[in-house]
mmCIF file of C-alpha atoms in Angstrom:
data_model
loop_
_atom_site.group_PDB
_atom_site.id
_atom_site.type_symbol
_atom_site.label_atom_id
_atom_site.label_comp_id
_atom_site.label_asym_id
_atom_site.label_seq_id
_atom_site.Cartn_x
_atom_site.Cartn_y
_atom_site.Cartn_z
ATOM 1 C CA UNK A 1 -0.336 -0.018 -0.168
ATOM 2 C CA UNK A 2 1.287 3.097 -1.054
ATOM 3 C CA UNK A 3 1.902 5.546 2.116
ATOM 4 C CA UNK A 4 0.535 8.860 1.990
ATOM 5 C CA UNK A 5 2.812 12.033 2.917
ATOM 6 C CA UNK A 6 0.628 14.305 5.660
ATOM 7 C CA UNK A 7 1.346 16.828 7.828
ATOM 8 C CA UNK A 8 -0.060 17.580 11.471
ATOM 9 C CA UNK A 9 -1.380 21.260 13.034
ATOM 10 C CA UNK A 10 -2.189 21.980 16.462
ATOM 11 C CA UNK A 11 -3.046 24.416 18.555
ATOM 12 C CA UNK A 12 -4.395 25.945 21.962
ATOM 13 C CA UNK A 13 -5.463 29.347 22.923
ATOM 14 C CA UNK A 14 -4.849 30.601 26.975
ATOM 15 C CA UNK A 15 -9.015 30.382 27.590
ATOM 16 C CA UNK A 16 -8.553 26.559 26.196
ATOM 17 C CA UNK A 17 -6.123 25.978 28.424
ATOM 18 C CA UNK A 18 -7.562 27.856 31.724
ATOM 19 C CA UNK A 19 -11.102 26.565 30.885
ATOM 20 C CA UNK A 20 -10.339 23.079 29.474
ATOM 21 C CA UNK A 21 -7.325 21.961 29.901
ATOM 22 C CA UNK A 22 -6.796 21.271 26.668
ATOM 23 C CA UNK A 23 -3.175 20.979 25.885
ATOM 24 C CA UNK A 24 -0.996 20.796 22.305
ATOM 25 C CA UNK A 25 0.249 16.907 23.442
ATOM 26 C CA UNK A 26 -2.864 16.043 23.859
ATOM 27 C CA UNK A 27 -3.698 16.991 20.548
ATOM 28 C CA UNK A 28 -0.932 15.719 18.985
ATOM 29 C CA UNK A 29 -1.038 12.448 19.601
ATOM 30 C CA UNK A 30 -4.237 11.861 18.955
ATOM 31 C CA UNK A 31 -3.463 13.231 15.330
ATOM 32 C CA UNK A 32 -0.677 10.982 15.096
ATOM 33 C CA UNK A 33 -2.680 7.929 16.276
ATOM 34 C CA UNK A 34 -4.965 8.695 13.339
ATOM 35 C CA UNK A 35 -2.310 8.908 10.901
ATOM 36 C CA UNK A 36 -0.586 5.659 12.447
ATOM 37 C CA UNK A 37 -3.984 4.212 11.489
ATOM 38 C CA UNK A 38 -4.228 5.599 8.488
ATOM 39 C CA UNK A 39 -0.715 4.469 7.188
ATOM 40 C CA UNK A 40 -0.253 8.200 6.702
ATOM 41 C CA UNK A 41 3.846 9.378 6.890
ATOM 42 C CA UNK A 42 3.713 12.574 8.943
ATOM 43 C CA UNK A 43 6.492 15.069 7.182
ATOM 44 C CA UNK A 44 6.425 17.902 9.581
ATOM 45 C CA UNK A 45 4.471 18.991 12.460
ATOM 46 C CA UNK A 46 3.616 22.662 13.233
ATOM 47 C CA UNK A 47 1.776 24.593 15.739
ATOM 48 C CA UNK A 48 0.705 27.733 17.846
ATOM 49 C CA UNK A 49 0.590 27.628 21.717
ATOM 50 C CA UNK A 50 -1.823 30.285 23.204
ATOM 51 C CA UNK A 51 -2.588 31.715 20.604
ATOM 52 C CA UNK A 52 -6.521 32.284 19.432
ATOM 53 C CA UNK A 53 -7.824 31.401 15.906
ATOM 54 C CA UNK A 54 -9.834 34.500 15.165
ATOM 55 C CA UNK A 55 -7.490 35.221 12.792
ATOM 56 C CA UNK A 56 -5.069 33.595 10.090
ATOM 57 C CA UNK A 57 -2.207 35.848 10.783
ATOM 58 C CA UNK A 58 -0.621 32.990 13.204
ATOM 59 C CA UNK A 59 2.811 32.310 12.720
ATOM 60 C CA UNK A 60 2.473 28.488 13.108
ATOM 61 C CA UNK A 61 -0.362 28.370 10.355
ATOM 62 C CA UNK A 62 1.522 30.655 8.648
ATOM 63 C CA UNK A 63 4.602 28.304 8.101
ATOM 64 C CA UNK A 64 2.665 25.495 7.223
ATOM 65 C CA UNK A 65 0.875 27.539 4.723
ATOM 66 C CA UNK A 66 3.992 28.325 3.047
ATOM 67 C CA UNK A 67 5.519 24.445 3.361
ATOM 68 C CA UNK A 68 2.575 23.637 1.333
ATOM 69 C CA UNK A 69 3.171 26.351 -1.279
ATOM 70 C CA UNK A 70 6.670 24.999 -1.912
ATOM 71 C CA UNK A 71 6.318 21.819 -1.379
ATOM 72 C CA UNK A 72 3.198 21.390 -3.957
ATOM 73 C CA UNK A 73 1.413 18.100 -4.705
ATOM 74 C CA UNK A 74 3.786 15.849 -2.095
ATOM 75 C CA UNK A 75 1.605 16.362 0.628
ATOM 76 C CA UNK A 76 -1.521 14.405 0.308
ATOM 77 C CA UNK A 77 -3.053 15.678 3.701
ATOM 78 C CA UNK A 78 -3.330 17.759 6.607
ATOM 79 C CA UNK A 79 -4.521 16.391 10.085
ATOM 80 C CA UNK A 80 -6.095 18.880 12.628
ATOM 81 C CA UNK A 81 -7.621 16.939 15.765
ATOM 82 C CA UNK A 82 -11.087 19.617 14.960
ATOM 83 C CA UNK A 83 -11.982 22.173 12.726
ATOM 84 C CA UNK A 84 -11.604 24.953 15.323
ATOM 85 C CA UNK A 85 -8.468 24.296 15.807
ATOM 86 C CA UNK A 86 -7.560 25.820 12.093
ATOM 87 C CA UNK A 87 -9.755 28.173 12.478
ATOM 88 C CA UNK A 88 -12.185 30.127 14.000
ATOM 89 C CA UNK A 89 -13.223 32.161 11.170
ATOM 90 C CA UNK A 90 -15.431 31.487 7.836
ATOM 91 C CA UNK A 91 -13.648 33.355 5.384
ATOM 92 C CA UNK A 92 -10.025 32.205 6.482
ATOM 93 C CA UNK A 93 -11.359 28.362 6.779
ATOM 94 C CA UNK A 94 -12.964 29.098 2.832
ATOM 95 C CA UNK A 95 -9.424 30.461 1.430
ATOM 96 C CA UNK A 96 -7.150 27.936 3.288
ATOM 97 C CA UNK A 97 -9.288 25.330 1.499
ATOM 98 C CA UNK A 98 -9.079 26.916 -1.566
ATOM 99 C CA UNK A 99 -5.737 26.718 -1.378
ATOM 100 C CA UNK A 100 -5.140 23.198 -0.429
ATOM 101 C CA UNK A 101 -7.509 22.062 -3.426
ATOM 102 C CA UNK A 102 -5.248 23.949 -5.527
ATOM 103 C CA UNK A 103 -1.909 21.954 -4.464
ATOM 104 C CA UNK A 104 -4.583 18.530 -4.613
ATOM 105 C CA UNK A 105 -3.921 18.281 -0.375
ATOM 106 C CA UNK A 106 -6.936 17.679 1.604
ATOM 107 C CA UNK A 107 -8.166 18.332 4.876
ATOM 108 C CA UNK A 108 -8.696 15.681 8.001
ATOM 109 C CA UNK A 109 -10.292 15.792 11.134
ATOM 110 C CA UNK A 110 -10.130 13.514 13.581
ATOM 111 C CA UNK A 111 -12.892 14.023 15.601
ATOM 112 C CA UNK A 112 -15.098 15.647 12.421
ATOM 113 C CA UNK A 113 -17.061 14.092 8.962
ATOM 114 C CA UNK A 114 -15.314 16.217 6.707
ATOM 115 C CA UNK A 115 -14.917 15.245 3.022
ATOM 116 C CA UNK A 116 -15.368 16.484 -0.400
ATOM 117 C CA UNK A 117 -18.631 15.214 -0.383
ATOM 118 C CA UNK A 118 -21.335 17.704 -0.481
ATOM 119 C CA UNK A 119 -22.432 17.114 2.701
ATOM 120 C CA UNK A 120 -18.178 16.780 4.172
ATOM 121 C CA UNK A 121 -17.876 20.133 2.806
ATOM 122 C CA UNK A 122 -21.274 21.485 3.859
ATOM 123 C CA UNK A 123 -20.320 19.995 7.779
ATOM 124 C CA UNK A 124 -16.576 21.864 7.097
ATOM 125 C CA UNK A 125 -18.284 24.860 6.675
ATOM 126 C CA UNK A 126 -21.457 24.778 9.215
ATOM 127 C CA UNK A 127 -18.542 23.428 12.065
ATOM 128 C CA UNK A 128 -16.475 26.634 10.849
ATOM 129 C CA UNK A 129 -19.428 28.852 10.967
ATOM 130 C CA UNK A 130 -20.429 27.584 14.615
ATOM 131 C CA UNK A 131 -16.888 28.420 15.663
ATOM 132 C CA UNK A 132 -17.084 31.969 14.295
ATOM 133 C CA UNK A 133 -20.474 32.051 15.823
ATOM 134 C CA UNK A 134 -19.030 31.445 19.374
ATOM 135 C CA UNK A 135 -16.197 33.386 18.945
ATOM 136 C CA UNK A 136 -18.617 36.508 18.238
ATOM 137 C CA UNK A 137 -20.858 35.844 20.589
ATOM 138 C CA UNK A 138 -18.251 35.690 23.886
ATOM 139 C CA UNK A 139 -16.690 39.014 22.164
ATOM 140 C CA UNK A 140 -20.195 40.435 22.469
ATOM 141 C CA UNK A 141 -19.856 39.604 26.204
ATOM 142 C CA UNK A 142 -17.055 40.572 26.739
ATOM 143 C CA UNK A 143 -17.502 44.664 25.528
ATOM 144 C CA UNK A 144 -20.519 44.703 27.171
ATOM 145 C CA UNK A 145 -18.578 43.743 30.681
ATOM 146 C CA UNK A 146 -16.037 46.281 29.289
ATOM 147 C CA UNK A 147 -18.835 48.940 29.575
ATOM 148 C CA UNK A 148 -20.089 47.589 32.638
ATOM 149 C CA UNK A 149 -16.909 48.303 34.579
ATOM 150 C CA UNK A 150 -16.230 51.785 32.847
ATOM 151 C CA UNK A 151 -20.062 52.392 33.765
ATOM 152 C CA UNK A 152 -19.048 51.586 37.678
ATOM 153 C CA UNK A 153 -15.549 53.257 37.201
ATOM 154 C CA UNK A 154 -13.499 50.931 37.660
ATOM 155 C CA UNK A 155 -10.443 49.929 35.405
ATOM 156 C CA UNK A 156 -9.666 46.634 35.368
ATOM 157 C CA UNK A 157 -6.801 46.208 32.400
ATOM 158 C CA UNK A 158 -3.212 46.962 32.333
ATOM 159 C CA UNK A 159 -2.330 50.212 34.495
ATOM 160 C CA UNK A 160 -1.635 53.190 32.882
ATOM 161 C CA UNK A 161 2.272 54.553 33.596
ATOM 162 C CA UNK A 162 1.598 56.014 36.788
ATOM 163 C CA UNK A 163 -0.752 53.735 38.436
ATOM 164 C CA UNK A 164 -0.497 50.033 39.369
ATOM 165 C CA UNK A 165 -2.839 47.032 38.980
ATOM 166 C CA UNK A 166 -4.510 46.337 42.337
ATOM 167 C CA UNK A 167 -7.659 45.102 43.921
ATOM 168 C CA UNK A 168 -10.532 46.079 46.076
ATOM 169 C CA UNK A 169 -12.424 45.214 49.144
ATOM 170 C CA UNK A 170 -14.032 43.270 46.730
ATOM 171 C CA UNK A 171 -11.480 41.398 45.247
ATOM 172 C CA UNK A 172 -11.916 43.397 41.896
ATOM 173 C CA UNK A 173 -9.440 44.555 39.301
ATOM 174 C CA UNK A 174 -8.655 47.652 39.502
ATOM 175 C CA UNK A 175 -5.797 50.241 40.134
ATOM 176 C CA UNK A 176 -4.187 52.229 42.260
ATOM 177 C CA UNK A 177 -1.730 55.791 42.473
ATOM 178 C CA UNK A 178 1.930 54.243 42.299
ATOM 179 C CA UNK A 179 3.661 56.511 45.059
ATOM 180 C CA UNK A 180 6.602 56.804 43.434
ATOM 181 C CA UNK A 181 6.056 57.451 39.652
ATOM 182 C CA UNK A 182 2.997 59.444 40.095
ATOM 183 C CA UNK A 183 4.969 62.729 41.642
ATOM 184 C CA UNK A 184 7.173 62.294 37.899
ATOM 185 C CA UNK A 185 3.831 62.033 36.210
ATOM 186 C CA UNK A 186 2.692 65.357 38.116
ATOM 187 C CA UNK A 187 5.696 67.114 36.931
ATOM 188 C CA UNK A 188 5.190 66.480 34.260
ATOM 189 C CA UNK A 189 2.131 67.698 33.166
ATOM 190 C CA UNK A 190 2.114 71.227 35.009
ATOM 191 C CA UNK A 191 5.167 71.637 33.059
ATOM 192 C CA UNK A 192 3.744 71.287 30.114
ATOM 193 C CA UNK A 193 0.507 72.980 30.826
ATOM 194 C CA UNK A 194 3.181 76.110 31.365
ATOM 195 C CA UNK A 195 3.824 75.840 27.078
ATOM 196 C CA UNK A 196 7.251 76.918 28.065
ATOM 197 C CA UNK A 197 9.369 73.115 27.833
ATOM 198 C CA UNK A 198 9.082 70.857 25.136
ATOM 199 C CA UNK A 199 8.001 66.741 25.208
ATOM 200 C CA UNK A 200 11.590 66.168 25.088
ATOM 201 C CA UNK A 201 12.713 68.955 26.931
ATOM 202 C CA UNK A 202 10.566 66.897 29.801
ATOM 203 C CA UNK A 203 11.583 63.703 28.497
ATOM 204 C CA UNK A 204 15.280 64.550 29.625
ATOM 205 C CA UNK A 205 14.387 66.365 32.652
ATOM 206 C CA UNK A 206 12.626 62.959 33.603
ATOM 207 C CA UNK A 207 15.599 61.058 33.036
ATOM 208 C CA UNK A 208 17.985 62.966 34.654
ATOM 209 C CA UNK A 209 15.614 62.601 37.837
ATOM 210 C CA UNK A 210 15.854 59.143 37.714
ATOM 211 C CA UNK A 211 12.486 57.643 36.341
ATOM 212 C CA UNK A 212 12.300 54.323 34.736
ATOM 213 C CA UNK A 213 9.961 53.014 32.998
ATOM 214 C CA UNK A 214 8.266 49.240 33.449
ATOM 215 C CA UNK A 215 11.288 47.715 32.253
ATOM 216 C CA UNK A 216 13.574 50.000 33.857
ATOM 217 C CA UNK A 217 15.081 51.477 31.626
ATOM 218 C CA UNK A 218 14.863 55.058 30.578
ATOM 219 C CA UNK A 219 12.008 56.820 29.304
ATOM 220 C CA UNK A 220 11.189 57.342 25.920
ATOM 221 C CA UNK A 221 9.752 59.740 23.654
ATOM 222 C CA UNK A 222 6.988 57.177 22.535
ATOM 223 C CA UNK A 223 5.915 56.350 26.339
ATOM 224 C CA UNK A 224 6.488 60.792 26.891
ATOM 225 C CA UNK A 225 4.124 61.070 24.043
ATOM 226 C CA UNK A 226 1.342 58.096 25.074
ATOM 227 C CA UNK A 227 1.225 59.986 28.693
ATOM 228 C CA UNK A 228 0.472 63.256 27.894
ATOM 229 C CA UNK A 229 -2.015 62.113 25.364
ATOM 230 C CA UNK A 230 -3.564 59.851 27.572
ATOM 231 C CA UNK A 231 -7.053 61.158 28.339
ATOM 232 C CA UNK A 232 -7.060 58.593 31.682
ATOM 233 C CA UNK A 233 -5.079 61.169 33.436
ATOM 234 C CA UNK A 234 -7.705 64.111 33.156
ATOM 235 C CA UNK A 235 -10.669 61.829 34.562
ATOM 236 C CA UNK A 236 -11.281 60.062 30.850
ATOM 237 C CA UNK A 237 -11.604 55.669 30.947
ATOM 238 C CA UNK A 238 -11.676 54.790 27.529
ATOM 239 C CA UNK A 239 -12.089 51.941 25.615
ATOM 240 C CA UNK A 240 -12.456 51.422 21.906
ATOM 241 C CA UNK A 241 -15.881 51.908 21.926
ATOM 242 C CA UNK A 242 -16.188 54.147 24.807
ATOM 243 C CA UNK A 243 -15.570 56.894 27.782
ATOM 244 C CA UNK A 244 -17.044 57.948 30.706
#
């Protein structure tokens, strides 16, 4: 029997690992078992660890697609544990399939019935659409939660420079003033407000005063500009869609 040549792709997101304990090794073993059972020689393994499948801009995935394009028809199939390991976006799924079909490479899901039959193609599209729907619903919920947090006057993301991440008495994420850096930031705003100093002059003086960034290095012009233009320092909390 002629031995087919294949690739294995596997992926986990941070959420997968935290909520479901899904590991890269579990997926790899499952895909390898499928290959061994079906007389498929795996030429190479590709994976993305802690990365969402919302877009196709993933290092492991792009390396695999490039490998396929370079090897042409020397590869017979790509094996994944589930369609949503490959992508959670309908358009990306369609584009990947078009590329693989041109190269004569078959996509195999070890846990789902997809193939080149009409029903198999429908199932693949349905599974990709279902994965995207799940992502979109989660995104909508996250946005709603972000709006609610802002309405409560709390900030639960990375603290702006001059503040520190903390938790309140109810153990909810919040921020507090960084007692070490805050006086420097206050001084910078006071000097800038006079109109007598440029940002570069203020930055230079802050570095002379000994202020360091998060990585204990000198304050860059980019950070200085980000501080001065951040509405948070004038009491306005802003996300992508909301200000308060």
